[in-house]
PDB file of C-alpha atoms in Angstrom:
ATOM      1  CA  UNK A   1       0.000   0.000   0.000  1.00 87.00           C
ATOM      2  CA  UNK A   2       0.940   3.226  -0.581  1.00 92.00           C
ATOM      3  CA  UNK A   3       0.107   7.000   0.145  1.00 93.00           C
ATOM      4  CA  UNK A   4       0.572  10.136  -1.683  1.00 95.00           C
ATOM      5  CA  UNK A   5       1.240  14.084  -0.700  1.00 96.00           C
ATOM      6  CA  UNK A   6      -0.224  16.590  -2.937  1.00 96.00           C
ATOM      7  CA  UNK A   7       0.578  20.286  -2.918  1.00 96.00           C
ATOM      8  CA  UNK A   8      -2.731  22.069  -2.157  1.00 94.00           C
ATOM      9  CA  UNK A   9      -2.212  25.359  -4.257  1.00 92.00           C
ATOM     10  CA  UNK A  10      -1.619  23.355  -7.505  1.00 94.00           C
ATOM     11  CA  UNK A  11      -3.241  19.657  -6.470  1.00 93.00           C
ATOM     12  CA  UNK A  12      -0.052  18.293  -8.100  1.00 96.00           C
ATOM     13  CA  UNK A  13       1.011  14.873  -6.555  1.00 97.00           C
ATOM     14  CA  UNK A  14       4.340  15.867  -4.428  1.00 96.00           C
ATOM     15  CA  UNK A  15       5.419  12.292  -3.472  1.00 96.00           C
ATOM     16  CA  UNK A  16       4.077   8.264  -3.002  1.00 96.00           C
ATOM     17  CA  UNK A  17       5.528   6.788  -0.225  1.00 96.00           C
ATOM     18  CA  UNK A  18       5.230   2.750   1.008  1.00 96.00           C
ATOM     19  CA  UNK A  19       3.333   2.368   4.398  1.00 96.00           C
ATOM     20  CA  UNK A  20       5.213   0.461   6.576  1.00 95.00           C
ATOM     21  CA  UNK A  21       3.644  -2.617   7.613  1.00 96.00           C
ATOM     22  CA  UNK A  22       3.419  -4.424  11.065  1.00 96.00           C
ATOM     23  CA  UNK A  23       6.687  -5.868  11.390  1.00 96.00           C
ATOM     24  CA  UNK A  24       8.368  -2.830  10.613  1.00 97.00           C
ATOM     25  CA  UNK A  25       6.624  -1.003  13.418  1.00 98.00           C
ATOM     26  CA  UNK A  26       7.757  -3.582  15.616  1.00 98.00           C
ATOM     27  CA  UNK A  27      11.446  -3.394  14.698  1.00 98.00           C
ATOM     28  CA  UNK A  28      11.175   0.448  14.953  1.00 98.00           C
ATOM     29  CA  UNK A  29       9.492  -0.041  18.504  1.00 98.00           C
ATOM     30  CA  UNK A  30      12.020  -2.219  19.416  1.00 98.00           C
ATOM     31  CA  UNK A  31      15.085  -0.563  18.300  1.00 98.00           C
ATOM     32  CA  UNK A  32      14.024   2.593  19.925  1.00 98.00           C
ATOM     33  CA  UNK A  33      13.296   1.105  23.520  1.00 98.00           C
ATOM     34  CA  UNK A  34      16.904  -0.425  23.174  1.00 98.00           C
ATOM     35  CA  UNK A  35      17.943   3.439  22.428  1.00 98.00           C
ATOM     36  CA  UNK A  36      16.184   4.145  25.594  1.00 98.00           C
ATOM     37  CA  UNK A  37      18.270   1.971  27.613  1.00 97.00           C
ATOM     38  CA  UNK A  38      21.316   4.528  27.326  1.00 97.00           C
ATOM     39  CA  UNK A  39      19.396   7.440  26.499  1.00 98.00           C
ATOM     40  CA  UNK A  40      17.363   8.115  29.689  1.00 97.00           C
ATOM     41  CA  UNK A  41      20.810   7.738  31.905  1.00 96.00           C
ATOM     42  CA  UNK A  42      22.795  11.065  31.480  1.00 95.00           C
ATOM     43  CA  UNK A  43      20.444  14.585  31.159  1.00 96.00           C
ATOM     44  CA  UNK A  44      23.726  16.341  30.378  1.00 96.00           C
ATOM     45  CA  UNK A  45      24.149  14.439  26.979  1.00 97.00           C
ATOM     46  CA  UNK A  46      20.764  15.284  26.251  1.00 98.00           C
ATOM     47  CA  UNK A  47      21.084  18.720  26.594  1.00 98.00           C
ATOM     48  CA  UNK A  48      24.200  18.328  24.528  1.00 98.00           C
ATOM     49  CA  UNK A  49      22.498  17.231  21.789  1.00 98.00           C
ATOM     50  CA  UNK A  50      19.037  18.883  21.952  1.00 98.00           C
ATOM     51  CA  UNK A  51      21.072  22.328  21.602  1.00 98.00           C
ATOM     52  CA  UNK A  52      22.901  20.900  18.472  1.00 98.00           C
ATOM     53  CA  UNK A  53      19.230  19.774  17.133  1.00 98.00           C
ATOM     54  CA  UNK A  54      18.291  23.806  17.718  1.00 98.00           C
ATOM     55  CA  UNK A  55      21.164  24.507  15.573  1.00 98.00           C
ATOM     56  CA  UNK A  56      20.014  22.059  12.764  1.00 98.00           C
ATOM     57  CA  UNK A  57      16.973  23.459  12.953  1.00 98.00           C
ATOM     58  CA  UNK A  58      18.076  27.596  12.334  1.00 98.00           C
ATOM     59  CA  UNK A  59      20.851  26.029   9.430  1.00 98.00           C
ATOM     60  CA  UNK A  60      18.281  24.105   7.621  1.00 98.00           C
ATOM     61  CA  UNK A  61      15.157  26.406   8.069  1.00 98.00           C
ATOM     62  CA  UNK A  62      14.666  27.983   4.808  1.00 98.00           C
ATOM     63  CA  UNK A  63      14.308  24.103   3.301  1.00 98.00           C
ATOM     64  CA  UNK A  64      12.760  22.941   6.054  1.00 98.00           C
ATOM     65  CA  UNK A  65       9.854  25.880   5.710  1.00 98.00           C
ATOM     66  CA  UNK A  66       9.696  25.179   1.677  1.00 98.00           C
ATOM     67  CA  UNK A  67       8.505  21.882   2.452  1.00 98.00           C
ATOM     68  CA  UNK A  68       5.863  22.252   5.133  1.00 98.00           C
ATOM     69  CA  UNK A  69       4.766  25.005   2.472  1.00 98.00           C
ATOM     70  CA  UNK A  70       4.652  22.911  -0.453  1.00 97.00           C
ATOM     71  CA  UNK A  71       2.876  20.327   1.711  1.00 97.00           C
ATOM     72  CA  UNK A  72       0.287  21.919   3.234  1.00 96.00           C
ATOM     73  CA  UNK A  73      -0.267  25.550   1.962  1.00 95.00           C
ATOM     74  CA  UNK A  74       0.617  28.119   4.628  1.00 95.00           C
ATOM     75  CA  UNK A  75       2.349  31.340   3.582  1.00 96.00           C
ATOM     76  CA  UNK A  76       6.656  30.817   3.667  1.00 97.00           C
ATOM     77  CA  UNK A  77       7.014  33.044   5.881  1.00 97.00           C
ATOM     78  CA  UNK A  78       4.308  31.032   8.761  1.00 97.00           C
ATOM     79  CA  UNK A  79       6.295  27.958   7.899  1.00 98.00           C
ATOM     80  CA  UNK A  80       9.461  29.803   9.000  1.00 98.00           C
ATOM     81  CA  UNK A  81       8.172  30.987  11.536  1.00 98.00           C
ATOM     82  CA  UNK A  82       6.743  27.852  12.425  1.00 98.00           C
ATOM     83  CA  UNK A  83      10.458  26.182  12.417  1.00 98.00           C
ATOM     84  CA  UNK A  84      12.215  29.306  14.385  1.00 98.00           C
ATOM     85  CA  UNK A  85       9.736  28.857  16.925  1.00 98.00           C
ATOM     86  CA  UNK A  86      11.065  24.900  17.013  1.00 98.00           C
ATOM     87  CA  UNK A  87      14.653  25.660  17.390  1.00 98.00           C
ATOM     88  CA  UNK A  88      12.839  27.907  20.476  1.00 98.00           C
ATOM     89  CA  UNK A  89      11.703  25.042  22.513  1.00 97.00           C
ATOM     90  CA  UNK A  90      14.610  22.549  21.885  1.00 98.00           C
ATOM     91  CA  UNK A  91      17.046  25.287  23.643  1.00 98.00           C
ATOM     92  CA  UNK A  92      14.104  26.400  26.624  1.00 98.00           C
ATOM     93  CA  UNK A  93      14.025  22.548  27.731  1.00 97.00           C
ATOM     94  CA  UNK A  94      17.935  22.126  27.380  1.00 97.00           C
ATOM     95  CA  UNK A  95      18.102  24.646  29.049  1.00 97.00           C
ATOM     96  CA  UNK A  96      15.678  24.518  31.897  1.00 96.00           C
ATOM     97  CA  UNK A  97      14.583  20.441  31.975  1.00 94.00           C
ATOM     98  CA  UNK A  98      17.632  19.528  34.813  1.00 91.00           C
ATOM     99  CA  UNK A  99      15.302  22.214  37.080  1.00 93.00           C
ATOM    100  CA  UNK A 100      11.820  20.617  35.798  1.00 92.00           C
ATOM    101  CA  UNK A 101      13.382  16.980  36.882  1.00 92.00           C
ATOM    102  CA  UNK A 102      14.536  17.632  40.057  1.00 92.00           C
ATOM    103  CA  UNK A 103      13.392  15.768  42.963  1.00 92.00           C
ATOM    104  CA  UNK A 104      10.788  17.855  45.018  1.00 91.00           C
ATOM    105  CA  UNK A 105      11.088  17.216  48.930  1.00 93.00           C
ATOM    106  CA  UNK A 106       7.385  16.710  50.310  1.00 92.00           C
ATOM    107  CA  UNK A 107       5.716  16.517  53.541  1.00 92.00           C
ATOM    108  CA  UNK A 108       4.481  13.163  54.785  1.00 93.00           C
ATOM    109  CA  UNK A 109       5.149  10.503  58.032  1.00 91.00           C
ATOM    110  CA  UNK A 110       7.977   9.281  56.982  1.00 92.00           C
ATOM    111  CA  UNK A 111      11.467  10.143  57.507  1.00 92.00           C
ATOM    112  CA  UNK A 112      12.074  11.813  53.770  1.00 93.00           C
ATOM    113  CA  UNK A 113       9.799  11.598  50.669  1.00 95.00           C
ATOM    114  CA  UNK A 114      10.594  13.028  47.347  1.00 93.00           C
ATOM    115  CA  UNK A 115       8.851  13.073  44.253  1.00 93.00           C
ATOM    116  CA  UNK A 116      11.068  11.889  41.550  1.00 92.00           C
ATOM    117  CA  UNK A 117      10.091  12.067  37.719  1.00 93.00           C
ATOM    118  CA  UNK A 118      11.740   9.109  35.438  1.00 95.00           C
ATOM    119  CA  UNK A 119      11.181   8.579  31.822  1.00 96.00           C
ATOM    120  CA  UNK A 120       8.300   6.005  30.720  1.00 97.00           C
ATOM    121  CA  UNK A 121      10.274   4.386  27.642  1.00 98.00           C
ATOM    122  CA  UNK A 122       8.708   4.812  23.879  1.00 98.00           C
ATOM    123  CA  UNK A 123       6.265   7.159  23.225  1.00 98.00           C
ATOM    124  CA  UNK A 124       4.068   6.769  20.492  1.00 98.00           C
ATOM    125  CA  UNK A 125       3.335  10.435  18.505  1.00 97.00           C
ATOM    126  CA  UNK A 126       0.568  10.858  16.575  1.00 97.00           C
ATOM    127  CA  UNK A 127       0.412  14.199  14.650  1.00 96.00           C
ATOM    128  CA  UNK A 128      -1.332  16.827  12.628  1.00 94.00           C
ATOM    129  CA  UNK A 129      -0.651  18.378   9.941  1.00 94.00           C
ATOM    130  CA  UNK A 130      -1.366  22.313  10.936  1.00 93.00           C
ATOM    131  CA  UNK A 131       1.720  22.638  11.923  1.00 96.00           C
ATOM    132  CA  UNK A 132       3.984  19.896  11.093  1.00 97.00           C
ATOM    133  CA  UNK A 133       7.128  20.613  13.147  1.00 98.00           C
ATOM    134  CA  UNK A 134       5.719  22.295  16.107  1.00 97.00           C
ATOM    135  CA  UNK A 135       2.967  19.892  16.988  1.00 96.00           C
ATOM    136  CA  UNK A 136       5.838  17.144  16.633  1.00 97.00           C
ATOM    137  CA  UNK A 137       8.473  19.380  18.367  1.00 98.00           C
ATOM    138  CA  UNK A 138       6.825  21.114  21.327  1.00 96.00           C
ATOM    139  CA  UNK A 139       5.972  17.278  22.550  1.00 94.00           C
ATOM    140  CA  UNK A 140       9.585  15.828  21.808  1.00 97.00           C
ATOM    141  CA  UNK A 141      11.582  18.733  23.307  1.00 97.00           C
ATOM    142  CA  UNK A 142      10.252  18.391  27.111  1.00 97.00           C
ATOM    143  CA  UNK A 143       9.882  14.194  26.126  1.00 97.00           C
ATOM    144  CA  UNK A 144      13.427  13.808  24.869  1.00 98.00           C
ATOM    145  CA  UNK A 145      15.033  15.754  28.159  1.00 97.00           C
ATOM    146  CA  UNK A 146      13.172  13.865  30.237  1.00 97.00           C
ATOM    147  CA  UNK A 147      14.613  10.671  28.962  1.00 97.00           C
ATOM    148  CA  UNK A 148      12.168   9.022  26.983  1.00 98.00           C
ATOM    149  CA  UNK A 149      12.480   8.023  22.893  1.00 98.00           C
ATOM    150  CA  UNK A 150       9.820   8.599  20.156  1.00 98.00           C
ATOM    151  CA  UNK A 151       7.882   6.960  17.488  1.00 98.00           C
ATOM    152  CA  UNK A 152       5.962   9.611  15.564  1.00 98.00           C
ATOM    153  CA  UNK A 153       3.138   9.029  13.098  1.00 98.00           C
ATOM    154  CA  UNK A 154       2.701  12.267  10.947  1.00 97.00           C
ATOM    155  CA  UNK A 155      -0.409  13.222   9.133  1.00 96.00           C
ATOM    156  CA  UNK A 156      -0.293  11.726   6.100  1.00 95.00           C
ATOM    157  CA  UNK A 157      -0.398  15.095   4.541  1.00 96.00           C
ATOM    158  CA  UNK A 158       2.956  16.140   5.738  1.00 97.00           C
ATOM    159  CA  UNK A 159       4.643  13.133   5.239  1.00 97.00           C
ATOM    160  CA  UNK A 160       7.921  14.871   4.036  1.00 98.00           C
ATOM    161  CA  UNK A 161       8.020  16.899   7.169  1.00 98.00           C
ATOM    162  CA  UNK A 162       7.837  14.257   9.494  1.00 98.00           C
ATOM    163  CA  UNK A 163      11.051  12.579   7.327  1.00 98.00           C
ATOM    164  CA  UNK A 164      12.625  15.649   7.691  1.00 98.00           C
ATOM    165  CA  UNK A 165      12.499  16.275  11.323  1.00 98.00           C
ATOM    166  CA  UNK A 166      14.071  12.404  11.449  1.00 98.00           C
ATOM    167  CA  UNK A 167      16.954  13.883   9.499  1.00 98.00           C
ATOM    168  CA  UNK A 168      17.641  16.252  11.387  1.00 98.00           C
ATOM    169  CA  UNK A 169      17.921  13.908  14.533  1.00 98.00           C
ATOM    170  CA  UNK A 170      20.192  12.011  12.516  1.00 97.00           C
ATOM    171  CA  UNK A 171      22.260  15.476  11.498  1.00 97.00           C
ATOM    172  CA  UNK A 172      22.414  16.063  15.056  1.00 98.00           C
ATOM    173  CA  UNK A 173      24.127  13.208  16.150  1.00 97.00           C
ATOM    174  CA  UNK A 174      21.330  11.658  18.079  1.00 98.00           C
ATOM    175  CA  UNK A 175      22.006   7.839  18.619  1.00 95.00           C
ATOM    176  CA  UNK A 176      20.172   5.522  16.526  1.00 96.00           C
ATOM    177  CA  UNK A 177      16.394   4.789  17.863  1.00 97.00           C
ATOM    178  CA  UNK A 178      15.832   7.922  19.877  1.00 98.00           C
ATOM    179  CA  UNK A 179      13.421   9.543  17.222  1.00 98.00           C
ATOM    180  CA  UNK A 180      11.855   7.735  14.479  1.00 98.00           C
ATOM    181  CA  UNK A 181       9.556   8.510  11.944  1.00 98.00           C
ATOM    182  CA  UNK A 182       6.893   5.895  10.586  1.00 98.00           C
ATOM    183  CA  UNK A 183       5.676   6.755   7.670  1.00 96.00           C
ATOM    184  CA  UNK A 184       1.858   5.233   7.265  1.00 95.00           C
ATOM    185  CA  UNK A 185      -2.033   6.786   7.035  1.00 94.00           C
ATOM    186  CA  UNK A 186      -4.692   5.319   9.698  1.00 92.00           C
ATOM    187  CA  UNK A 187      -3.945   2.143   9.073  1.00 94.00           C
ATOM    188  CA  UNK A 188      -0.764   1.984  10.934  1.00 95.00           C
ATOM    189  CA  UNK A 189      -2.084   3.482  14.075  1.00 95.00           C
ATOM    190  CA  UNK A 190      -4.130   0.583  15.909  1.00 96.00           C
ATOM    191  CA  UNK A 191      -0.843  -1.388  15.342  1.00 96.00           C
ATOM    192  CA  UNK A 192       1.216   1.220  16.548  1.00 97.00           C
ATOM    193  CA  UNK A 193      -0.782   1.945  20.067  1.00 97.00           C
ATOM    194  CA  UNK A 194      -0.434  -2.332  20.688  1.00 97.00           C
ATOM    195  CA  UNK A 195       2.934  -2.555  20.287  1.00 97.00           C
ATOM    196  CA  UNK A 196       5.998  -1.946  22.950  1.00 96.00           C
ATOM    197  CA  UNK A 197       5.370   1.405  23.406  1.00 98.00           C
ATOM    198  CA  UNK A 198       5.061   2.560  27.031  1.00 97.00           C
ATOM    199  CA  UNK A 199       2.472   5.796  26.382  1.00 98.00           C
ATOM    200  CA  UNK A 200       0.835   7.504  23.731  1.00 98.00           C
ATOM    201  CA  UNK A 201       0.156  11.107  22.649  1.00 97.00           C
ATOM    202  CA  UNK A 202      -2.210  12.043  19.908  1.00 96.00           C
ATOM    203  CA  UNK A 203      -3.384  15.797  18.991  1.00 93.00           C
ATOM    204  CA  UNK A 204      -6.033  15.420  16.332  1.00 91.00           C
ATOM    205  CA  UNK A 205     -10.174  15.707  16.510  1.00 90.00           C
ATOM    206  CA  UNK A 206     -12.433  14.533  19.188  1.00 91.00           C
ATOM    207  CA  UNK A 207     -13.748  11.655  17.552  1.00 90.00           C
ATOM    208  CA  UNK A 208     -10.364   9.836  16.484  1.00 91.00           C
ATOM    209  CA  UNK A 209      -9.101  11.080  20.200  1.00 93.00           C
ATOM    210  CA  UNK A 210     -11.993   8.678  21.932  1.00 94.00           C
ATOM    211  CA  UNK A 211     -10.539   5.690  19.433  1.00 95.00           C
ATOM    212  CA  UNK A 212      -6.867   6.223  20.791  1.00 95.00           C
ATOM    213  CA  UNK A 213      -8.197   6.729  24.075  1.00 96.00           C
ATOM    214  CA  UNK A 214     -10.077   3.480  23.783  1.00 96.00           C
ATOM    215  CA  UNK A 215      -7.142   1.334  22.772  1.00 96.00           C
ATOM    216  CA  UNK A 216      -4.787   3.002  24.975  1.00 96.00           C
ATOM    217  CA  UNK A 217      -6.576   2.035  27.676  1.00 95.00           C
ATOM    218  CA  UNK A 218      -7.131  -1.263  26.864  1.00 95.00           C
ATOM    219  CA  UNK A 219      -4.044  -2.326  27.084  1.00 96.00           C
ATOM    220  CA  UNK A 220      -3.256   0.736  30.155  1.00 96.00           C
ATOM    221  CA  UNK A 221      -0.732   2.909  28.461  1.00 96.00           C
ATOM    222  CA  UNK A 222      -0.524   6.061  30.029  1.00 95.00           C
ATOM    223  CA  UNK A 223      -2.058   8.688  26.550  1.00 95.00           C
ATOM    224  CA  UNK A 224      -2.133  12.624  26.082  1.00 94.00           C
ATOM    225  CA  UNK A 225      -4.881  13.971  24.007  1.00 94.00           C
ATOM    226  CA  UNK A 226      -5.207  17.045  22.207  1.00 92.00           C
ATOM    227  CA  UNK A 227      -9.057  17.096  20.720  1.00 90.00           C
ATOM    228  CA  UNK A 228     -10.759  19.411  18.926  1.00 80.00           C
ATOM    229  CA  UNK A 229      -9.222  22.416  20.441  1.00 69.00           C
ATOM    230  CA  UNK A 230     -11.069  26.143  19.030  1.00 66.00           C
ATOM    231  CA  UNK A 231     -10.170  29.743  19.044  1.00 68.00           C
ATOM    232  CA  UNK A 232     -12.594  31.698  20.883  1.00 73.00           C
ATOM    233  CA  UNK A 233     -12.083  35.236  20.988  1.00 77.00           C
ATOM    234  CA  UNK A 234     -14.486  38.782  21.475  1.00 83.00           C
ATOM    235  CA  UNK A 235     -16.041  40.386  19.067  1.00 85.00           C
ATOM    236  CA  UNK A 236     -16.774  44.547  19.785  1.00 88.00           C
ATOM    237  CA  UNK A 237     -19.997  45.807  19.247  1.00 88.00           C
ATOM    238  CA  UNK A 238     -18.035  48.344  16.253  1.00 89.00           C
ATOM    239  CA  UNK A 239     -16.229  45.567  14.711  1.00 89.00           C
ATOM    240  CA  UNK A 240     -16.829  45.313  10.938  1.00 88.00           C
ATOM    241  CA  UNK A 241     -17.450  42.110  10.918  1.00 83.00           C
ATOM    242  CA  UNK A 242     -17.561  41.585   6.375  1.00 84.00           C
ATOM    243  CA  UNK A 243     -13.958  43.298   6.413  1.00 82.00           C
ATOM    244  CA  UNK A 244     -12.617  40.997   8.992  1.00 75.00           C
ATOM    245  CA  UNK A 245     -14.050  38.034   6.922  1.00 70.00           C
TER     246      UNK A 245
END
């Protein structure tokens, strides 16, 4: 099976990719909890390298924003934007993630108790495409420096961004298995949530959120949802509102 981008200002075809199939989830899965094993031990490595991914991210941003714009139609200048803001995040967890995961001293019978945060293992990310590097991004940053690894599941519709940000993992140095990218549609999801992976995040709509929920659940993997967020806002009595729109 296969699955094709298509540039939404001229409907061209962009790219047909092959979805992976089960076993080659499982491999991924698998390589990336053995990444784990070394990964989650030393937060000063990963703050190494999550500052050298911030740099890959400024030196490669003008490509980087020509192919979330080719992919899914926002202006060049969101989509670098979009990638700037990126770069952002991977240095403001570097930077601040060894305060985040300290042990907190709390007050209880006993002689000392401490709340201690450790990594989970493989997350499982399934993404949008509104923003193809942040939504992907602004969950690996904090994830990564905590000490877990990542699977992530793009839209389909951005499949070329969700490559990309695997590159530049690899650019940065980033041992093998401590981001991955699948490349699939819907399919690939169910299969994904069952396998070895120790939690799952999904931003999307409502009714797919209740499905990843649902499986999640079943099998009692911690899971993050995003669902069918909106943008409320006030509108002033003098607004004119056929100008605005």
């Amino acid at each position: 099976m296969t699955l094709r981008t298509i540039n939404p200002t001229t409907e061209e075809i962009i790219a047909e990719y092959d979805i992976i199939n089960k076993e080659k989830i499982l491999e991924a899965v698998k390589k990336s909890k053995i990444a784990f094993a070394d990964w989650k031990k030393d937060i000063k490595k990963r703050t190494h390298f999550t500052h050298i991914l911030a740099q890959e991210l400024r030196k490669n941003k003008s490509e980087l924003a020509r192919v979330a714009t080719r992919e899914m139609g926002k202006p060049l200048k969101e989509s670098l934007s979009e990638v700037e803001k990126c770069a952002w995040a991977m240095e403001f967890y570097a930077d601040n993630s060894d305060i985040f995961l300290h042990d907190e001293a709390i007050n209880t019978d006993a002689r000392k108790s401490v709340v201690s945060f450790e990594p989970l293992g493989v997350i499982a990310s399934i993404m949008p495409w509104n923003f193809p590097y942040w939504q992907a991004l602004r969950f690996a940053a904090p994830s990564l420096m905590a000490g877990n690894t990542i699977v992530l599941k793009p839209a389909s519709a951005t499949m070329q961004c969700g490559i990309e940000i695997e590159n530049l993992f690899r650019k940065a140095g980033f041992q093998d298995g401590v981001f991955q990218t699948l490349v699939g549609d819907s399919s690939i999801v169910e299969p994904l949530i069952d396998s070895d992976v120790s939690a799952v995040t999904f931003t999307g709509s409502t009714s797919v959120g209740i499905k990843v929920a649902q499986r999640s659940s079943s099998h009692l993997k911690k899971c993050v949802l995003e669902l069918g967020g909106s943008d409320p806002f006030i509108i002033c009595n003098d607004a004119d509102i056929e100008k605005a729109s």
